[in-house]
Amino acid sequence: MRRGRFTGYWLMLPATLWLGLFFVIPFYSLLATSLFDPKGSVLTGYSVDYRIANFVDALDQFWEPLLRSLWYAGVATAICLVLGYVLAYAIAFKAGRWRNLLLVLVIAPFFTSFLVRTLSWKLILADDGFVVNTLQFLHLLGDDGRLLATPVAVIAGLVYNFLPFMVLPLYASLEKIDGRLVEAASDLYASPARGFLKVTLPLSKPGVVAGTLLTFIPAAGDYINAALLGSPNQRMVGNVIQNLFTSTGDYATAGALSVILMAIIVAMVMVYIRTAGTEDLV
Amino acid sequence: MSGLQRAGRWVGEHLVLAAGLLVLVYMFVPIAVVMLMSFNDNSKSRNVYAFRDFTWSNWANPCRPDGMCEAVVRSIEIGLLATIVATLIGSLAAFALVRHDFVGRSVANTVIFLPMASPEIVMGSSLLALFVAGGFGGRLGFVTIFIAHVMFCLSFVIVTVKARLSGLDENLEQAAMDLYASEWTTFWRVTFPLVFPGIAAAALLSFSLSFDDFIITNLNAGQTVTFPMFVWGVSQRGIPMQVNVVGTVMFLVSLLIVVSNMLATRRRAPAA
């Protein structure tokens, strides 16, 4: 902490301007858009007369995809938590000198385009594919059953695409745990399972909180998985917003839905952080 | 030790590692499929979701699908430009946040996390709302995509560089100053080389975020087509197998960069 009194401000200025102009102010624009009178159009112009009813209309029409988004994202986050915890734990405590290599491997699949990877899931889950045939052979799936265009496919895609967002924060917090604490637990006759539940798990809580947020939030807004792996029956709120903006041109309803999604997420995040109780997040 | 405990320990030692590796394998299955399909000859088939025959032709003629290579080049251009700007102004901000005390620093620290914690669809639609309100609705394209990409890369750059900077021992700079190095010399000879790996990592991250983004780009692109938008467009019809060639190349190139970077840092710091 030294040098000129104003150097800090100068260094911050470009980034502040960019985020202010293109991140903070747009939220105001979105809010204004969500209050447009939908009777206007892009061509004839909108009148901003603060039509709160847009929100009611949007919810009335699209409560189903909205709830579905939260539900799919919640299920995907829970599965990610289980898979991600196992992987992060294995890397942090069992991988020895292979740690760094394994960490690179965790992010490596993400060097390939999100869309290309998701399309390859389409192939893996295809109707006559290996996975479906195996499940049918094991009678886990009916003979005319399928995975594509079902919630299972969409959730599988979400789990796959957002898993690293869970693994990395979990690893970061597991790696910090002092191994001697776990040893001490076992010296005090705690079984490995008990040692895990009473020592490791509580100490990894910041990672669990950060990981679930980083997985849930993008998953709730995603529409690529629902569009490529699901059918119109699985459409999520992202698909609706995207469609309203680019095809229908109904900016007011699209804006209202975006605002609602953001509000729900902010509310959930606040409740979650309060109950999970973590000061180390930011 | 009871049998139960021994069983528990064995499970802890082996089963967890095996399960972890299994999760890792699961993450690679789609990549393997992408690589395999890049050698797929589906010219005689309507079904683009099945492997027909082996061929090298997709690799020999990667640019055959109309507009694909143009889209790849455009994505690279936008990615490079956005990376340069985001890395530059993000690194400056990271220095300010770690090394300078100023009013509003904690607010700034919080605001920086928000873009990472907002769903892309909300960021994309709010930016579109701004452009439309500002009368740029008909002129969406390269510039608006660039603006959006710098915006969402910035936070990641700041966080990455900040992490590197705060792990840096300030005594090293102090020592340089004690040896009569000027502030400027200290920065370029001591601070910058030490922070550089963080800046490089941030730049790599920015480029891959920018190259891969679909949701925000699609809302703010107008008629301009980037590679993810090209893939989206063809996914409704039949996917040309060359898309898998691009996917495979992306994967191999980035893996090469990351692994060589890993080896280089290991050689430089054998003790760590």
XYZ file of C-alpha atoms in Angstrom:
554
model
C 0.000 0.000 0.000
C 1.964 2.942 -1.215
C 2.526 5.258 -4.170
C 0.331 8.110 -5.308
C -2.981 8.639 -3.591
C -4.938 8.306 -6.787
C -3.062 5.472 -8.515
C -5.615 2.947 -7.276
C -8.469 4.879 -8.846
C -6.681 5.237 -12.166
C -5.920 1.525 -12.292
C -9.534 0.660 -11.500
C -11.028 3.166 -13.922
C -11.117 1.175 -17.213
C -12.506 -1.989 -15.644
C -15.017 -0.007 -13.585
C -16.210 1.861 -16.656
C -16.579 -1.329 -18.693
C -18.453 -3.221 -15.995
C -20.522 -0.150 -15.177
C -21.516 0.557 -18.768
C -21.986 -2.999 -19.945
C -22.954 -4.929 -16.824
C -24.588 -2.650 -14.247
C -26.439 -0.208 -16.514
C -27.832 -3.023 -18.708
C -29.695 -4.333 -15.658
C -31.496 -1.019 -15.505
C -32.266 -1.323 -19.220
C -33.605 -4.806 -18.641
C -35.806 -3.558 -15.837
C -37.106 -0.759 -18.059
C -37.696 -3.226 -20.887
C -39.618 -5.513 -18.586
C -42.021 -2.651 -17.908
C -42.664 -1.809 -21.548
C -46.190 -1.925 -22.752
C -46.147 -5.073 -24.858
C -48.581 -3.529 -27.345
C -45.620 -1.780 -28.957
C -42.987 -3.511 -31.047
C -39.363 -3.032 -32.013
C -40.528 -1.215 -35.145
C -43.318 0.983 -33.797
C -41.558 1.730 -30.541
C -42.547 0.953 -27.000
C -44.126 3.220 -24.486
C -42.685 2.951 -21.037
C -45.686 3.287 -18.836
C -44.532 0.994 -16.075
C -46.795 -1.878 -16.757
C -46.255 -4.094 -13.713
C -48.779 -6.498 -15.203
C -46.026 -7.770 -17.516
C -44.657 -9.723 -14.597
C -48.017 -11.271 -13.831
C -48.530 -12.155 -17.503
C -45.056 -13.633 -17.805
C -45.520 -15.782 -14.711
C -48.993 -16.778 -15.765
C -47.773 -17.963 -19.158
C -44.384 -19.389 -18.284
C -44.473 -20.595 -14.672
C -44.005 -24.137 -15.929
C -40.623 -23.733 -17.680
C -39.532 -21.507 -14.819
C -40.250 -24.168 -12.185
C -38.772 -26.829 -14.440
C -35.510 -24.856 -14.693
C -35.190 -24.635 -10.935
C -36.063 -28.307 -10.551
C -33.627 -29.558 -13.228
C -30.862 -27.274 -11.982
C -31.474 -28.456 -8.406
C -31.345 -32.149 -9.311
C -28.272 -31.620 -11.519
C -26.536 -29.699 -8.725
C -27.242 -32.498 -6.217
C -25.810 -35.126 -8.580
C -22.821 -32.873 -9.321
C -22.220 -32.500 -5.600
C -21.995 -36.277 -5.098
C -19.865 -36.959 -8.199
C -17.778 -33.827 -7.715
C -17.101 -34.569 -4.043
C -15.851 -38.063 -4.840
C -13.575 -36.762 -7.586
C -12.288 -33.772 -5.610
C -11.686 -35.979 -2.553
C -9.817 -38.558 -4.614
C -7.598 -35.876 -6.145
C -6.963 -34.059 -2.867
C -6.201 -37.082 -0.684
C -5.540 -40.148 -2.809
C -3.763 -38.949 -5.915
C -0.350 -38.191 -4.417
C 1.988 -36.734 -6.997
C -0.596 -37.117 -9.762
C -2.682 -34.281 -8.289
C -1.756 -31.589 -10.788
C -2.155 -33.860 -13.759
C -5.602 -34.957 -12.572
C -6.627 -31.338 -12.047
C -5.679 -30.555 -15.628
C -7.712 -33.568 -16.724
C -10.750 -32.204 -14.853
C -10.786 -29.065 -16.980
C -9.418 -30.655 -20.163
C -12.801 -31.732 -21.587
C -13.817 -28.088 -21.447
C -11.259 -27.098 -24.014
C -13.700 -28.420 -26.576
C -16.714 -26.342 -27.441
C -19.714 -26.608 -25.087
C -22.040 -27.116 -28.048
C -19.900 -29.772 -29.705
C -19.681 -31.705 -26.437
C -23.409 -31.458 -25.858
C -24.092 -32.684 -29.377
C -21.882 -35.669 -28.711
C -24.105 -36.511 -25.731
C -26.925 -36.655 -28.213
C -25.048 -39.406 -29.942
C -24.214 -41.256 -26.727
C -27.840 -41.230 -25.604
C -29.247 -41.910 -29.083
C -32.203 -44.277 -29.430
C -30.310 -47.243 -30.810
C -27.063 -46.387 -29.067
C -24.947 -48.369 -26.661
C -26.314 -46.760 -23.491
C -29.960 -47.231 -24.404
C -29.377 -50.790 -25.600
C -27.542 -51.699 -22.417
C -30.263 -50.233 -20.232
C -32.867 -52.124 -22.247
C -30.884 -55.347 -21.911
C -30.793 -54.853 -18.133
C -34.532 -54.094 -18.217
C -33.911 -50.719 -16.637
C -35.575 -49.186 -19.664
C -38.586 -50.494 -21.560
C -38.085 -51.936 -25.030
C -39.492 -48.818 -26.657
C -38.041 -46.559 -23.960
C -35.632 -43.785 -24.824
C -33.350 -41.308 -23.132
C -33.165 -38.489 -25.661
C -35.976 -35.982 -25.351
C -36.551 -36.942 -21.715
C -35.710 -35.081 -18.497
C -33.003 -37.703 -17.865
C -31.074 -36.584 -20.953
C -31.352 -32.891 -20.095
C -30.240 -33.441 -16.497
C -27.391 -35.706 -17.653
C -26.230 -32.937 -19.976
C -26.429 -30.328 -17.212
C -24.489 -32.560 -14.809
C -21.815 -33.163 -17.389
C -21.456 -29.544 -18.461
C -21.295 -27.999 -15.001
C -19.375 -30.665 -13.069
C -16.004 -28.831 -13.151
C -17.639 -25.788 -11.505
C -18.330 -28.130 -8.597
C -15.027 -30.012 -8.559
C -12.651 -27.033 -8.550
C -13.993 -25.147 -5.487
C -14.444 -28.455 -3.628
C -10.855 -29.384 -4.370
C -9.639 -25.950 -3.272
C -11.264 -26.300 0.137
C -10.401 -29.996 0.633
C -6.777 -29.337 -0.236
C -6.512 -26.807 2.597
C -7.568 -29.321 5.257
C -4.776 -30.323 7.601
C -4.432 -34.110 7.388
C -3.433 -34.219 11.064
C -6.984 -33.283 12.071
C -8.319 -36.427 10.412
C -5.521 -38.438 12.030
C -6.386 -36.976 15.398
C -9.986 -38.075 14.931
C -8.884 -41.615 14.215
C -6.508 -41.540 17.225
C -9.574 -40.712 19.276
C -11.170 -43.906 17.966
C -13.410 -42.321 15.356
C -14.145 -44.683 12.490
C -13.125 -43.436 9.040
C -16.761 -42.712 8.246
C -17.210 -40.778 11.480
C -13.962 -38.938 10.935
C -15.186 -37.911 7.535
C -18.594 -36.763 8.770
C -17.283 -34.900 11.804
C -14.031 -33.449 10.480
C -13.551 -33.452 6.713
C -17.102 -32.654 5.637
C -17.612 -29.639 7.940
C -14.208 -28.247 6.984
C -15.026 -28.491 3.297
C -18.220 -26.482 3.701
C -16.958 -23.332 1.945
C -16.202 -25.487 -1.093
C -19.628 -27.113 -0.957
C -21.333 -23.711 -0.801
C -19.247 -22.162 -3.586
C -19.562 -25.279 -5.741
C -23.331 -25.582 -5.449
C -23.776 -21.895 -6.300
C -21.410 -22.038 -9.266
C -23.264 -25.096 -10.566
C -26.851 -24.149 -9.797
C -26.818 -20.606 -11.183
C -25.550 -21.314 -14.700
C -27.596 -24.543 -14.850
C -30.817 -22.672 -14.043
C -30.199 -20.220 -16.877
C -28.930 -22.734 -19.412
C -30.995 -23.610 -22.438
C -28.497 -25.409 -24.638
C -28.950 -28.776 -22.936
C -32.728 -28.518 -22.987
C -32.690 -27.509 -26.650
C -30.272 -30.150 -27.896
C -31.037 -33.103 -25.625
C -34.654 -32.477 -24.685
C -37.898 -31.861 -26.492
C -40.333 -28.954 -26.178
C -41.653 -30.819 -23.117
C -38.339 -30.195 -21.357
C -37.898 -26.553 -22.286
C -36.441 -24.418 -19.564
C -36.876 -20.731 -18.869
C -33.716 -19.925 -20.848
C -35.285 -21.385 -23.988
C -38.351 -19.233 -23.474
C -36.393 -16.021 -22.910
C -34.156 -16.712 -25.890
C -37.173 -17.383 -28.101
C -39.067 -14.322 -26.990
C -36.057 -12.118 -27.687
C -34.884 -13.530 -31.003
C -37.960 -15.066 -32.658
C -41.098 -13.544 -31.217
C -39.614 -10.136 -30.543
C -41.651 -9.847 -27.359
C -39.011 -7.898 -25.464
C -41.295 -6.894 -22.607
C -42.234 -10.425 -21.562
C -38.690 -11.672 -22.171
C -37.346 -8.869 -19.996
C -39.862 -9.591 -17.271
C -38.931 -13.284 -17.264
C -35.214 -12.439 -17.073
C -35.850 -10.143 -14.123
C -37.949 -12.809 -12.394
C -35.256 -15.461 -12.916
C -32.586 -13.159 -11.556
C -34.742 -12.203 -8.560
C -35.462 -15.839 -7.712
C -31.787 -16.728 -7.963
C -30.657 -13.790 -5.830
C -33.281 -14.655 -3.200
C -32.300 -18.319 -3.160
C -28.612 -17.504 -2.986
C -29.172 -15.181 -0.030
C -31.225 -17.717 1.888
C -28.730 -20.442 1.048
C -25.694 -18.457 2.145
C -27.456 -17.456 5.337
C -28.394 -21.036 6.260
C -25.126 -22.556 5.083
C -23.364 -19.730 6.886
C -20.094 -18.871 5.250
C -18.059 -15.722 5.611
C -15.181 -16.957 3.467
C -17.108 -16.750 0.224
C -16.269 -13.340 -1.157
C -8.489 -52.569 14.824
C -11.834 -54.188 14.204
C -12.638 -55.861 10.932
C -15.207 -53.215 10.228
C -12.677 -50.456 10.627
C -10.177 -52.251 8.453
C -12.837 -52.678 5.773
C -13.615 -48.982 6.101
C -9.982 -48.048 5.678
C -9.618 -50.284 2.618
C -12.662 -48.681 1.053
C -11.213 -45.275 1.827
C -7.898 -46.148 0.240
C -9.037 -47.835 -2.923
C -12.690 -47.435 -3.647
C -12.682 -43.631 -3.408
C -9.795 -43.345 -5.832
C -11.441 -45.795 -8.214
C -14.754 -43.946 -8.030
C -12.999 -40.629 -8.601
C -11.243 -41.973 -11.658
C -14.541 -43.334 -12.914
C -16.061 -39.836 -12.694
C -13.070 -38.552 -14.642
C -13.592 -41.195 -17.321
C -17.243 -40.133 -17.574
C -16.065 -36.599 -18.287
C -13.991 -37.818 -21.200
C -16.594 -39.993 -22.906
C -18.022 -37.136 -25.034
C -14.503 -36.062 -26.047
C -13.737 -39.577 -27.224
C -16.959 -39.531 -29.234
C -16.055 -36.161 -30.805
C -12.651 -37.516 -31.803
C -14.131 -40.707 -33.195
C -16.771 -38.856 -35.187
C -14.140 -36.626 -36.753
C -13.170 -39.750 -38.749
C -16.740 -40.616 -39.626
C -17.789 -40.868 -43.233
C -21.503 -40.200 -43.175
C -21.808 -38.988 -46.743
C -23.956 -41.997 -47.641
C -26.177 -41.755 -44.605
C -28.969 -39.492 -43.469
C -28.279 -40.265 -39.840
C -25.580 -37.961 -38.515
C -25.667 -39.601 -35.121
C -24.095 -42.911 -36.054
C -20.634 -44.003 -37.071
C -20.655 -45.366 -40.636
C -17.211 -45.693 -42.148
C -13.704 -44.592 -41.360
C -12.330 -41.737 -43.443
C -9.606 -39.116 -43.392
C -11.549 -36.784 -45.648
C -12.964 -34.606 -42.858
C -9.422 -33.832 -41.759
C -8.252 -33.321 -45.325
C -11.048 -30.846 -46.122
C -11.917 -29.178 -42.851
C -13.348 -26.110 -44.586
C -15.858 -27.874 -46.773
C -19.011 -26.913 -44.810
C -20.202 -23.515 -46.004
C -19.269 -20.755 -43.633
C -17.706 -22.912 -40.927
C -14.109 -21.803 -41.297
C -15.186 -18.171 -41.636
C -17.009 -18.607 -38.338
C -13.937 -20.172 -36.714
C -11.731 -17.308 -37.913
C -14.267 -14.757 -36.654
C -14.337 -16.480 -33.252
C -10.549 -16.410 -33.092
C -10.485 -12.695 -34.000
C -13.093 -11.794 -31.407
C -11.393 -14.060 -28.869
C -7.969 -12.475 -29.358
C -9.292 -8.924 -29.282
C -11.470 -9.522 -26.235
C -8.616 -11.339 -24.484
C -6.155 -8.501 -25.032
C -8.522 -5.828 -23.753
C -9.935 -7.878 -20.867
C -6.489 -9.045 -19.723
C -5.070 -5.534 -19.871
C -7.779 -3.664 -17.996
C -8.463 -6.631 -15.714
C -4.821 -6.869 -14.651
C -4.734 -3.145 -13.894
C -7.802 -3.560 -11.710
C -6.280 -6.570 -9.963
C -3.195 -4.514 -9.098
C -5.391 -1.749 -7.748
C -7.409 -4.165 -5.624
C -4.420 -5.970 -4.130
C -1.836 -3.201 -3.863
C -3.771 -0.001 -3.343
C -6.180 1.111 -0.716
C -9.009 3.286 -1.924
C -12.529 4.222 -1.031
C -14.962 1.664 -2.421
C -12.484 -1.190 -2.633
C -14.726 -3.672 -0.874
C -17.683 -2.648 -3.045
C -15.505 -3.185 -6.121
C -14.514 -6.610 -4.830
C -18.154 -7.592 -4.546
C -19.238 -6.162 -7.906
C -16.518 -8.175 -9.616
C -18.113 -11.411 -8.408
C -21.541 -10.549 -9.777
C -20.914 -11.351 -13.466
C -19.675 -14.788 -12.448
C -22.790 -15.310 -10.362
C -25.343 -14.134 -12.930
C -26.955 -16.545 -15.364
C -25.677 -15.893 -18.871
C -29.178 -15.536 -20.256
C -29.809 -12.617 -17.890
C -26.521 -10.888 -18.728
C -27.099 -11.425 -22.429
C -30.645 -10.171 -22.395
C -29.837 -7.135 -20.292
C -27.028 -6.147 -22.631
C -29.384 -6.606 -25.572
C -31.950 -4.418 -23.803
C -29.295 -1.707 -23.457
C -28.248 -1.918 -27.101
C -31.848 -1.760 -28.277
C -32.631 1.151 -25.972
C -29.520 2.939 -27.246
C -30.662 2.544 -30.848
C -28.068 -0.086 -31.749
C -30.675 -2.807 -32.220
C -30.126 -2.916 -35.976
C -26.362 -2.707 -35.782
C -25.592 -5.739 -33.640
C -22.479 -7.553 -34.768
C -18.750 -7.749 -34.273
C -18.516 -4.712 -31.982
C -21.404 -5.676 -29.712
C -20.053 -9.234 -29.413
C -16.628 -7.838 -28.537
C -18.120 -5.556 -25.863
C -20.047 -8.474 -24.347
C -17.041 -10.786 -24.332
C -14.756 -8.292 -22.601
C -17.523 -7.770 -20.040
C -17.864 -11.419 -19.037
C -14.118 -12.170 -19.253
C -13.159 -9.253 -16.996
C -14.199 -10.802 -13.690
C -12.355 -14.026 -14.421
C -9.198 -12.103 -15.313
C -9.367 -9.953 -12.183
C -9.924 -12.944 -9.892
C -7.122 -14.980 -11.495
C -4.529 -12.189 -11.434
C -5.577 -11.165 -7.920
C -4.966 -14.693 -6.667
C -1.454 -14.680 -8.100
C -0.688 -11.187 -6.802
C -1.843 -11.803 -3.271
C 0.285 -14.930 -3.073
C 3.347 -12.868 -3.900
C 5.927 -12.043 -1.262
C 6.194 -8.254 -1.001
C 9.620 -8.633 0.591
C 11.044 -9.377 -2.851
C 10.006 -5.946 -4.058
C 11.223 -4.414 -0.837
C 14.602 -6.059 -1.400
C 14.840 -4.661 -4.939
C 14.078 -1.184 -3.625
C 16.734 -1.615 -0.913
C 19.181 -2.357 -3.701
C 18.329 1.056 -5.180
C 16.075 -0.170 -7.970
C 13.588 2.527 -8.965
C 9.901 1.831 -8.640
C 9.657 1.316 -12.390
C 12.652 -1.056 -12.541
C 11.286 -3.004 -9.592
C 7.987 -3.434 -11.338
C 9.422 -4.665 -14.637
C 12.287 -6.744 -13.245
C 10.664 -8.226 -10.147
C 6.898 -7.818 -9.882
C 5.845 -8.350 -13.475
C 7.832 -11.564 -14.109
C 6.427 -13.015 -10.896
C 2.832 -12.105 -11.777
C 3.149 -13.099 -15.415
C 2.038 -16.739 -15.015
C -1.192 -15.435 -13.477
C -1.714 -13.002 -16.338
C -1.012 -15.732 -18.893
C -3.486 -18.061 -17.192
C -6.078 -15.271 -17.188
C -5.522 -14.655 -20.892
C -5.921 -18.350 -21.718
C -9.091 -18.499 -19.672
C -10.476 -15.372 -21.392
C -9.787 -16.728 -24.829
C -11.470 -20.036 -24.163
C -14.468 -18.353 -22.500
C -14.833 -16.015 -25.461
C -14.324 -18.688 -28.103
C -16.874 -20.971 -26.472
C -19.605 -18.552 -25.505
C -22.955 -19.106 -27.106
C -25.749 -17.771 -24.922
C -24.621 -14.152 -24.573
C -23.192 -14.032 -28.092
C -26.338 -15.336 -29.718
C -28.407 -12.546 -28.173
C -26.017 -9.783 -29.199
C -24.657 -10.992 -32.534
C -27.220 -9.834 -35.058
C -26.268 -11.488 -38.341
C -22.651 -12.149 -37.369
C -21.882 -15.864 -36.989
C -19.281 -17.210 -34.561
C -18.248 -20.865 -34.369
C -20.666 -21.815 -31.541
C -23.443 -20.060 -33.482
C -22.523 -21.995 -36.591
C -22.739 -25.252 -34.630
C -26.097 -24.194 -33.201
C -27.376 -23.391 -36.678
C -26.399 -26.726 -38.183
C -27.507 -28.727 -35.140
C -31.113 -28.257 -36.239
C -30.288 -29.847 -39.615
C -27.419 -32.291 -40.085
C -24.106 -31.664 -38.386
C -21.155 -31.733 -40.779
C -18.534 -34.085 -39.357
C -15.927 -31.345 -39.801
C -17.382 -29.726 -36.663
C -15.810 -32.630 -34.802
C -12.474 -31.912 -36.454
C -12.579 -28.362 -35.076
C -13.570 -29.740 -31.655
C -10.700 -32.209 -31.672
C -8.156 -29.589 -32.755
C -9.364 -27.197 -30.043
C -8.981 -29.926 -27.454
C -5.487 -30.977 -28.555
C -4.133 -27.435 -28.900
C -5.340 -26.320 -25.473
C -4.128 -29.524 -23.856
C -0.727 -28.951 -25.436
C -0.555 -25.388 -24.111
C -1.600 -26.355 -20.598
C 0.649 -29.390 -20.320
C 3.714 -27.598 -21.720
C 3.043 -24.743 -19.310
C 2.830 -27.264 -16.465
C 6.136 -28.865 -17.446
C 7.822 -25.479 -17.839
C 6.823 -24.293 -14.370
C 7.887 -27.637 -12.891
C 11.347 -27.334 -14.425
C 11.735 -23.798 -13.149
C 10.710 -24.664 -9.611
C 11.796 -28.248 -8.926
C 11.401 -27.845 -5.180
C 7.768 -26.754 -5.284
